[in-house]
Amino acid sequence: MRPKTKRQKQYAEWAGMLPPLDEKRKEWAKKLFPPQALYYSRRGNNCEFWCQCCGTIVPTLGKWLLVDQVAPWTCPNCGAVCEVLPQYNGGMMGNYNSHTRQRGVNPVTNRYVTLVDIFQGHQVFRTFDVWRWNRRDGNDERGRWKTAPTEYEYYEIYQNWVDEKGAEVITSRSYTRSCGHFSWSYHSDWGVNFHNAHCSGYYVFDDVFEVAGNWIFPRMMVTPMLKRNGFPTRLPAGAVCKYDLAKMAVRLLTDADFEKLTKMGQPAGVAGFFLDKPFEEISRFMNAIRICTKNGYRIKDAGLWIDYIENLVELGKDTHSPKYLCPRNLEKAHERASRAVERIREKKREEERTREARKWEKRYAVAKAPFLGIAFGDDTVQIAVLQSVEAVRREGKAMHHCVFSNGYYKHPDRVLLSAKDMDGNRLETIEIGLDPFKVLQSRGLQNKATKEHKRIVELCEANMDAFRRAVPEMTVPLHLVGKNAHFYQD
């Protein structure tokens, strides 16, 4: 969009005055592309390797039918050890290759790189779209493709400007995007844009103007104000930014707690973790981070450490003690705390289910009264209807299945039974449906079938008449269960 305010117009004017990349930075950007070679298979034995680093084409005899099994190829011209990729026979990259019997693979052709710089005393994050091109320049006198040198192109596509008060303005080239398409108009005029990550309900669009994920030039120029507030001035060589440096600059100039966080000496990932969090999130953990810093403990995985601290709070541990805040092995400490929290939560869920089950005792006794006296068996197995909801709970706990937790006792048209051996040991839990009359399922320990499973099912089917005779005595007739569901759900 066209700039409207005085500040937007100023930044849009400065955007066209920024100097181009110098040769040192251009050479650095070239090294970001991986060494790759395309295997180009043509008719007969006229096959060749095409180096994407320098553009050299090297003919080879024979065909490599399985390109994914080819060892890295060394270019005789530039010495690059290249990964070999299949290439379509005479067509566009990415199409099906009838010679290699697999899809062609696109080489890496572009990178987003960001230069952190100062212009007219203002902090600016300049993002470039760097392209690596390889073209074929026709045939030589022997009818072979000419060797074409690799070309690099550098297009500046947007800038994030931040003033000393933390106000951000984005100037950019125009672009088009959809669910399956994105392209920059590299030669359009500079305009003003805004962060634009959103979800349409069908597609999720990333923020076009977020520096996170870009390659950052190692040497960064930072304003004195940002440097004073703790902005990093150097990144490891070849680093990919894991968080948005422009957003960090804004946060450092507008949030005092975030500024304190960056100055504590913890890894940059800690500040990066809180970058998108609300202001109050930092204050929740600020004291714990101070204690870690005071005791020389470095938080290497901020997300895991925060999750671990929240578990400690739920467990009622002292979150002011270095004993808990500074674990020697964070992964193991987090695992132990997570298991302890899960045990507590499961205990609370069990108590909640038990309280609910007590409300169902009277209802269960009335609804299942005609069936409670049913019992049958033979000389090896004894089967009886479970007499109460508490009996269902004990059955589920002993057998380690979901007969209680999933509320099977609430179904008005089903009857639950327990099969035991002659010594009183539980064998299986049976669920019998009353419409139609049949065994719906019979489960042993941890839902596994026992050796007596077949015999248990046969006994239930042989005694199904006992359930048929009991149905007329139900409080709510079976054919009206659906219309009287409130009897079981109130």
Coordinates of C-alpha atoms in Angstrom, one line a residue:
M1 CA 0.0 0.0 0.0
R2 CA 1.1 3.6 -0.5
P3 CA 2.7 5.3 2.5
K4 CA 0.3 7.8 4.3
T5 CA 1.9 9.1 7.4
K6 CA 5.0 11.3 7.5
R7 CA 7.0 8.5 9.1
Q8 CA 5.9 5.9 6.5
K9 CA 6.8 8.3 3.7
Q10 CA 10.2 8.9 5.2
Y11 CA 10.9 5.1 5.4
A12 CA 9.6 4.5 1.9
E13 CA 12.0 7.2 0.6
W14 CA 14.9 5.7 2.6
A15 CA 14.1 2.2 1.3
G16 CA 15.2 3.3 -2.2
M17 CA 18.4 4.9 -0.9
L18 CA 19.8 1.9 0.8
P19 CA 23.2 0.7 -0.7
P20 CA 23.4 -2.6 -2.5
L21 CA 25.1 -5.6 -1.0
D22 CA 28.9 -5.5 -1.0
E23 CA 31.0 -8.2 -2.5
K24 CA 32.0 -9.7 0.8
R25 CA 28.3 -10.3 1.8
K26 CA 27.5 -11.6 -1.7
E27 CA 30.3 -14.2 -1.4
W28 CA 28.9 -15.2 2.0
A29 CA 25.4 -15.6 0.6
K30 CA 26.7 -17.9 -2.2
K31 CA 28.1 -20.3 0.4
L32 CA 24.6 -20.8 1.8
F33 CA 23.6 -23.0 -1.2
P34 CA 24.4 -26.7 -0.8
P35 CA 26.7 -28.4 -3.4
Q36 CA 24.3 -30.3 -5.7
A37 CA 24.7 -31.9 -9.1
L38 CA 21.8 -32.9 -11.4
Y39 CA 22.1 -36.2 -13.2
Y40 CA 20.8 -35.5 -16.7
S41 CA 19.9 -38.7 -18.6
R42 CA 19.4 -38.5 -22.4
R43 CA 19.1 -40.9 -25.2
G44 CA 21.5 -43.8 -25.5
N45 CA 24.5 -43.5 -23.3
N46 CA 24.7 -39.7 -23.6
C47 CA 24.4 -39.0 -19.9
E48 CA 26.0 -36.3 -17.8
F49 CA 26.4 -34.6 -14.5
W50 CA 25.5 -30.9 -14.2
C51 CA 27.2 -29.1 -11.3
Q52 CA 24.9 -26.5 -9.7
C53 CA 27.8 -24.7 -8.0
C54 CA 29.7 -23.7 -11.1
G55 CA 27.6 -24.8 -14.1
T56 CA 30.1 -27.4 -15.4
I57 CA 28.6 -30.3 -17.4
V58 CA 30.6 -33.5 -17.4
P59 CA 29.5 -36.3 -19.8
T60 CA 29.6 -39.9 -18.5
L61 CA 29.2 -43.3 -20.1
G62 CA 26.4 -45.6 -19.0
K63 CA 23.2 -44.9 -17.1
W64 CA 22.7 -44.6 -13.4
L65 CA 19.3 -46.2 -13.0
L66 CA 19.1 -45.7 -9.2
V67 CA 20.2 -42.1 -8.6
D68 CA 19.5 -42.3 -4.9
Q69 CA 22.3 -44.9 -4.6
V70 CA 24.9 -42.8 -6.3
A71 CA 27.8 -41.7 -4.1
P72 CA 28.5 -37.9 -3.9
W73 CA 30.0 -36.7 -7.1
T74 CA 33.1 -34.4 -7.2
C75 CA 33.0 -31.6 -9.8
P76 CA 36.4 -31.6 -11.7
N77 CA 36.1 -27.8 -12.2
C78 CA 35.3 -26.3 -8.8
G79 CA 36.0 -29.3 -6.6
A80 CA 32.6 -29.3 -4.9
V81 CA 31.5 -32.6 -3.5
C82 CA 27.9 -32.6 -4.8
E83 CA 24.8 -34.5 -3.8
V84 CA 23.5 -36.2 -7.0
L85 CA 19.8 -35.4 -7.9
P86 CA 17.7 -37.0 -10.7
Q87 CA 16.7 -34.7 -13.5
Y88 CA 13.9 -35.0 -16.0
N89 CA 15.0 -36.0 -19.6
G90 CA 14.9 -32.8 -21.6
G91 CA 12.0 -31.1 -19.6
M92 CA 11.4 -29.1 -16.5
M93 CA 12.8 -30.0 -13.2
G94 CA 10.4 -31.8 -10.8
N95 CA 8.7 -33.9 -13.5
Y96 CA 8.7 -37.7 -13.8
N97 CA 12.0 -39.2 -15.1
S98 CA 11.3 -42.2 -17.3
H99 CA 15.0 -43.1 -17.2
T100 CA 15.5 -43.2 -13.5
R101 CA 12.0 -44.3 -12.8
Q102 CA 11.5 -41.6 -10.1
R103 CA 10.5 -38.0 -9.8
G104 CA 13.1 -35.3 -10.6
V105 CA 14.3 -33.4 -7.6
N106 CA 14.5 -29.6 -7.6
P107 CA 17.9 -28.2 -6.5
V108 CA 18.0 -25.4 -3.9
T109 CA 17.6 -22.3 -6.0
N110 CA 16.9 -19.5 -3.5
R111 CA 17.6 -18.4 0.1
Y112 CA 16.2 -15.6 2.2
V113 CA 19.0 -13.7 3.9
T114 CA 18.7 -10.7 6.3
L115 CA 21.2 -7.9 6.9
V116 CA 20.9 -6.1 10.3
D117 CA 22.1 -2.6 9.6
I118 CA 21.7 1.1 10.6
F119 CA 20.5 3.8 8.2
Q120 CA 20.1 7.5 9.1
G121 CA 20.4 6.5 12.8
H122 CA 17.4 4.0 12.5
Q123 CA 17.6 0.3 13.0
V124 CA 16.7 -1.6 9.8
F125 CA 16.4 -5.3 9.0
R126 CA 17.0 -5.7 5.2
T127 CA 15.8 -9.0 3.7
F128 CA 17.1 -10.2 0.3
D129 CA 15.9 -13.0 -1.9
V130 CA 19.1 -14.6 -3.3
W131 CA 18.8 -16.8 -6.4
R132 CA 21.2 -19.3 -7.9
W133 CA 20.6 -19.9 -11.6
N134 CA 22.0 -22.6 -14.0
R135 CA 21.2 -22.3 -17.7
R136 CA 22.2 -24.2 -20.8
D137 CA 23.6 -22.0 -23.6
G138 CA 22.8 -24.1 -26.6
N139 CA 25.0 -26.7 -28.4
D140 CA 28.7 -26.7 -29.2
E141 CA 30.2 -27.8 -32.5
R142 CA 29.9 -31.5 -31.5
G143 CA 26.2 -31.1 -30.7
R144 CA 26.6 -31.2 -26.9
W145 CA 25.2 -28.7 -24.4
K146 CA 27.6 -25.8 -23.7
T147 CA 28.9 -25.3 -20.2
A148 CA 27.1 -22.2 -18.7
P149 CA 28.5 -20.6 -15.6
T150 CA 26.3 -20.4 -12.5
E151 CA 24.7 -17.0 -11.9
Y152 CA 23.6 -15.4 -8.7
E153 CA 21.0 -12.7 -8.3
Y154 CA 20.2 -10.6 -5.3
Y155 CA 16.8 -8.9 -4.8
E156 CA 16.0 -6.8 -1.8
I157 CA 12.3 -7.5 -1.0
Y158 CA 11.4 -5.9 2.3
Q159 CA 12.8 -3.9 5.3
N160 CA 11.7 -3.8 8.9
W161 CA 12.4 -0.3 10.3
V162 CA 12.4 0.3 14.1
D163 CA 12.9 3.7 15.7
E164 CA 14.2 4.4 19.2
K165 CA 10.6 4.3 20.7
G166 CA 10.0 0.8 19.4
A167 CA 7.6 1.7 16.6
E168 CA 8.0 -0.6 13.5
V169 CA 7.3 0.2 9.9
I170 CA 7.6 -2.3 7.1
T171 CA 8.6 -1.2 3.6
S172 CA 8.4 -3.9 0.9
R173 CA 8.1 -4.7 -2.8
S174 CA 4.7 -5.9 -3.9
Y175 CA 3.9 -9.6 -4.0
T176 CA 1.1 -12.1 -4.8
R177 CA 0.2 -15.2 -2.9
S178 CA -2.5 -17.8 -2.6
C179 CA -2.8 -21.3 -1.1
G180 CA -0.4 -22.7 -3.8
H181 CA 1.4 -19.7 -5.1
F182 CA 3.8 -17.0 -3.9
S183 CA 5.9 -14.6 -5.9
W184 CA 7.6 -11.2 -5.4
S185 CA 7.6 -8.4 -7.9
Y186 CA 11.2 -7.5 -7.6
H187 CA 11.1 -4.3 -9.6
S188 CA 8.0 -2.8 -8.2
D189 CA 8.0 0.5 -6.2
W190 CA 8.6 0.5 -2.5
G191 CA 5.4 0.5 -0.4
V192 CA 4.3 0.1 3.2
N193 CA 3.1 -3.3 4.5
F194 CA 2.1 -5.0 7.7
H195 CA 2.5 -8.4 9.4
N196 CA 0.0 -10.6 7.8
A197 CA 0.0 -14.1 9.4
H198 CA -3.6 -15.4 9.5
C199 CA -5.8 -18.4 9.0
S200 CA -8.7 -18.3 6.5
G201 CA -10.4 -21.4 7.9
Y202 CA -9.0 -23.6 5.1
Y203 CA -5.4 -22.4 4.8
V204 CA -2.8 -21.0 7.2
F205 CA -0.7 -18.2 5.8
D206 CA 2.7 -17.5 7.4
D207 CA 3.8 -14.0 8.1
V208 CA 5.6 -12.8 5.0
F209 CA 7.6 -10.1 6.9
E210 CA 8.9 -12.2 9.8
V211 CA 12.7 -12.5 9.9
A212 CA 12.5 -15.8 11.8
G213 CA 13.8 -18.6 9.5
N214 CA 16.0 -16.4 7.4
W215 CA 19.8 -16.7 7.2
I216 CA 21.4 -13.8 9.1
F217 CA 24.6 -12.1 8.0
P218 CA 27.0 -12.8 11.0
R219 CA 28.1 -9.2 11.4
M220 CA 25.3 -7.0 12.6
M221 CA 25.1 -3.3 13.0
V222 CA 22.9 -2.2 16.0
T223 CA 21.9 1.2 17.2
P224 CA 23.4 2.3 20.6
M225 CA 19.9 2.2 22.2
L226 CA 19.3 -1.5 21.2
K227 CA 22.9 -2.5 22.1
R228 CA 22.3 -0.9 25.6
N229 CA 19.1 -2.9 26.0
G230 CA 20.8 -6.2 25.3
F231 CA 20.2 -6.9 21.6
P232 CA 22.8 -9.5 20.3
T233 CA 25.4 -8.0 18.0
R234 CA 26.8 -11.2 16.6
L235 CA 25.4 -14.6 15.6
P236 CA 27.3 -17.9 14.8
A237 CA 28.5 -18.0 11.2
G238 CA 25.8 -19.4 8.9
A239 CA 23.1 -19.2 11.6
V240 CA 19.4 -19.5 10.7
C241 CA 17.4 -17.2 12.9
K242 CA 15.0 -19.1 15.1
Y243 CA 13.2 -16.0 16.3
D244 CA 12.2 -12.7 14.7
L245 CA 15.0 -10.2 15.3
A246 CA 12.8 -7.3 14.3
K247 CA 10.2 -8.3 16.8
M248 CA 12.9 -8.7 19.4
A249 CA 14.1 -5.1 18.7
V250 CA 10.6 -3.8 19.2
R251 CA 10.1 -5.8 22.4
L252 CA 13.5 -4.6 23.9
L253 CA 12.5 -1.0 23.4
T254 CA 8.9 -1.3 24.8
D255 CA 9.1 -4.0 27.6
A256 CA 11.4 -3.5 30.6
D257 CA 11.1 -7.1 31.8
F258 CA 12.1 -8.4 28.4
E259 CA 15.1 -6.2 28.5
K260 CA 16.1 -7.5 31.9
L261 CA 15.6 -11.1 30.6
T262 CA 18.1 -10.5 27.8
K263 CA 20.7 -9.1 30.2
M264 CA 20.7 -12.1 32.6
G265 CA 23.3 -14.0 30.7
Q266 CA 21.0 -16.8 29.7
P267 CA 21.1 -18.3 26.1
A268 CA 19.3 -16.2 23.5
G269 CA 16.8 -19.0 23.1
V270 CA 15.3 -18.1 26.5
A271 CA 14.4 -14.6 25.3
G272 CA 13.3 -16.0 22.0
F273 CA 10.9 -18.3 23.8
F274 CA 9.1 -15.4 25.5
L275 CA 9.2 -13.2 22.4
D276 CA 5.6 -14.0 21.4
K277 CA 4.3 -14.4 24.9
P278 CA 2.2 -11.7 26.7
F279 CA 4.1 -9.3 29.0
E280 CA 2.7 -11.0 32.2
E281 CA 4.2 -14.3 31.1
I282 CA 7.7 -13.1 31.7
S283 CA 6.9 -11.8 35.2
R284 CA 5.6 -15.2 36.2
F285 CA 9.0 -16.9 35.6
M286 CA 11.4 -13.9 36.1
N287 CA 12.3 -14.8 39.7
A288 CA 13.0 -18.4 38.8
I289 CA 15.3 -17.3 35.9
R290 CA 17.1 -15.0 38.3
I291 CA 17.8 -17.8 40.7
C292 CA 19.1 -20.0 37.9
T293 CA 21.4 -17.2 36.7
K294 CA 22.6 -16.5 40.2
N295 CA 23.6 -20.2 40.6
G296 CA 25.3 -20.3 37.2
Y297 CA 22.7 -22.6 35.6
R298 CA 22.1 -22.1 31.9
I299 CA 18.7 -22.9 30.5
K300 CA 19.5 -24.6 27.2
D301 CA 15.9 -25.7 26.3
A302 CA 13.6 -22.9 27.4
G303 CA 10.4 -24.6 26.4
L304 CA 11.2 -27.8 28.3
W305 CA 12.4 -25.9 31.3
I306 CA 9.2 -23.8 31.5
D307 CA 7.1 -26.9 31.2
Y308 CA 9.1 -28.5 34.0
I309 CA 8.6 -25.4 36.3
E310 CA 4.8 -25.5 35.7
N311 CA 4.9 -29.2 36.7
L312 CA 6.7 -28.2 39.9
V313 CA 4.0 -25.6 40.7
E314 CA 1.3 -28.2 40.2
L315 CA 3.2 -30.6 42.5
G316 CA 3.5 -28.0 45.2
K317 CA 7.4 -27.9 45.1
D318 CA 9.4 -25.0 46.3
T319 CA 10.1 -23.0 43.1
H320 CA 12.5 -20.7 44.9
S321 CA 14.9 -23.5 45.6
P322 CA 17.9 -24.1 43.2
K323 CA 17.5 -27.8 44.0
Y324 CA 14.4 -27.9 41.8
L325 CA 15.0 -25.0 39.5
C326 CA 18.5 -26.2 38.4
P327 CA 18.3 -29.9 37.6
R328 CA 21.5 -31.6 36.5
N329 CA 19.6 -33.5 33.8
L330 CA 16.6 -31.5 32.7
E331 CA 15.2 -34.2 30.4
K332 CA 15.1 -36.8 33.2
A333 CA 13.8 -34.3 35.8
H334 CA 11.0 -33.2 33.4
E335 CA 10.1 -36.8 32.8
R336 CA 9.9 -37.6 36.5
A337 CA 7.8 -34.5 37.2
S338 CA 5.5 -35.2 34.3
R339 CA 4.8 -38.7 35.6
A340 CA 4.1 -37.4 39.1
V341 CA 1.7 -34.8 37.7
E342 CA 0.0 -37.4 35.6
R343 CA -0.5 -39.6 38.7
I344 CA -2.0 -36.7 40.6
R345 CA -4.3 -35.9 37.7
E346 CA -5.4 -39.5 37.4
K347 CA -6.1 -39.7 41.1
K348 CA -8.3 -36.6 40.8
R349 CA -10.1 -38.1 37.8
E350 CA -10.6 -41.3 39.7
E351 CA -12.1 -39.4 42.6
E352 CA -14.3 -37.4 40.3
R353 CA -15.5 -40.7 38.6
T354 CA -16.1 -42.2 42.1
R355 CA -18.2 -39.2 43.2
E356 CA -20.2 -39.5 40.0
A357 CA -20.6 -43.2 40.5
R358 CA -22.1 -42.7 43.9
K359 CA -24.8 -40.6 42.4
W360 CA -25.6 -43.5 40.1
E361 CA -25.9 -46.2 42.7
K362 CA -29.6 -45.8 43.4
R363 CA -30.4 -45.4 39.8
Y364 CA -28.4 -48.5 38.9
A365 CA -30.1 -50.5 41.6
V366 CA -33.6 -49.5 40.3
A367 CA -32.7 -50.0 36.6
K368 CA -30.9 -53.3 36.9
A369 CA -33.1 -54.8 39.7
P370 CA -34.7 -57.5 37.5
F371 CA -31.2 -58.8 36.5
L372 CA -29.3 -58.6 39.8
G373 CA -30.2 -62.2 40.8
I374 CA -29.0 -63.8 37.6
A375 CA -26.1 -66.1 38.0
F376 CA -25.0 -69.3 36.2
G377 CA -21.9 -71.4 35.4
D378 CA -20.5 -74.9 35.2
D379 CA -17.8 -76.8 37.1
T380 CA -15.0 -74.4 35.9
V381 CA -16.6 -70.9 35.5
Q382 CA -19.1 -69.0 37.5
I383 CA -20.8 -65.9 36.0
A384 CA -22.9 -63.3 37.8
V385 CA -24.3 -59.8 37.2
L386 CA -22.4 -57.0 38.8
Q387 CA -24.5 -55.9 41.7
S388 CA -23.6 -52.2 42.0
V389 CA -21.7 -49.3 40.5
E390 CA -19.0 -49.9 43.1
A391 CA -18.7 -53.5 42.0
V392 CA -18.2 -52.2 38.4
R393 CA -15.5 -49.8 39.7
R394 CA -13.7 -52.6 41.4
E395 CA -14.0 -54.8 38.4
G396 CA -12.5 -52.1 36.1
K397 CA -9.6 -51.4 38.5
A398 CA -8.8 -55.1 38.9
M399 CA -9.0 -56.0 35.2
H400 CA -7.4 -52.8 34.0
H401 CA -10.0 -51.9 31.4
C402 CA -12.5 -49.2 30.8
V403 CA -15.8 -50.8 32.0
F404 CA -16.0 -48.1 34.8
S405 CA -14.1 -45.2 33.4
N406 CA -16.1 -45.1 30.2
G407 CA -19.4 -45.4 32.1
Y408 CA -20.7 -48.7 30.8
Y409 CA -23.0 -48.9 33.9
K410 CA -25.0 -45.9 32.5
H411 CA -26.4 -47.8 29.5
P412 CA -30.0 -48.8 30.2
D413 CA -30.1 -51.5 27.5
R414 CA -27.0 -53.4 28.6
V415 CA -26.1 -55.7 31.5
L416 CA -22.6 -56.2 33.0
L417 CA -21.4 -59.5 34.3
S418 CA -18.2 -60.9 35.8
A419 CA -16.8 -64.3 35.1
K420 CA -14.7 -66.0 37.8
D421 CA -13.0 -69.4 38.2
M422 CA -13.9 -71.7 41.1
D423 CA -11.3 -70.0 43.3
G424 CA -13.0 -66.6 42.9
N425 CA -10.3 -65.2 40.6
R426 CA -11.7 -62.8 37.9
L427 CA -11.4 -64.1 34.4
E428 CA -13.4 -61.8 32.1
T429 CA -16.0 -59.0 32.2
I430 CA -19.0 -59.5 29.9
E431 CA -21.4 -57.0 28.4
I432 CA -24.7 -58.3 27.2
G433 CA -27.1 -56.3 25.0
L434 CA -30.8 -56.5 25.6
D435 CA -31.8 -55.4 22.1
P436 CA -31.0 -57.7 20.5
F437 CA -30.0 -60.3 23.1
K438 CA -26.4 -61.1 22.5
V439 CA -22.9 -60.9 24.0
L440 CA -21.5 -57.6 22.9
Q441 CA -18.0 -58.1 24.3
S442 CA -16.1 -60.2 26.8
R443 CA -12.7 -58.8 28.0
G444 CA -10.1 -60.3 30.3
L445 CA -7.1 -58.6 32.0
Q446 CA -6.1 -55.5 29.9
N447 CA -8.8 -56.3 27.3
K448 CA -7.1 -59.6 26.4
A449 CA -9.1 -62.8 25.9
T450 CA -8.4 -65.7 28.3
K451 CA -8.3 -69.5 27.6
E452 CA -11.9 -69.7 28.9
H453 CA -13.2 -67.0 26.6
K454 CA -15.0 -69.3 24.3
R455 CA -16.6 -71.2 27.2
I456 CA -17.7 -68.0 28.8
V457 CA -19.4 -66.7 25.7
E458 CA -21.2 -70.1 25.2
L459 CA -22.5 -70.1 28.8
C460 CA -23.9 -66.6 28.3
E461 CA -25.6 -67.5 25.1
A462 CA -27.0 -70.7 26.6
N463 CA -28.5 -68.7 29.5
M464 CA -29.9 -65.7 27.4
D465 CA -33.4 -66.8 28.3
A466 CA -32.9 -65.5 31.9
F467 CA -32.4 -62.0 30.5
R468 CA -35.4 -62.3 28.2
R469 CA -37.6 -63.3 31.2
A470 CA -36.3 -60.3 33.2
V471 CA -36.9 -57.6 30.6
P472 CA -40.6 -57.3 31.2
E473 CA -39.9 -56.4 34.9
M474 CA -37.7 -53.4 34.0
T475 CA -38.8 -50.1 35.5
V476 CA -38.8 -48.6 32.1
P477 CA -39.9 -51.0 29.3
L478 CA -37.1 -51.7 26.9
H479 CA -39.0 -50.4 23.9
L480 CA -39.3 -47.0 25.7
V481 CA -35.7 -46.7 26.8
G482 CA -34.9 -44.2 24.1
K483 CA -37.9 -42.0 25.0
N484 CA -37.2 -42.1 28.7
A485 CA -33.4 -41.5 28.5
H486 CA -33.8 -38.7 31.1
F487 CA -34.4 -41.5 33.7
Y488 CA -30.8 -42.4 33.3
Q489 CA -29.3 -39.0 32.6
D490 CA -30.9 -36.6 35.1

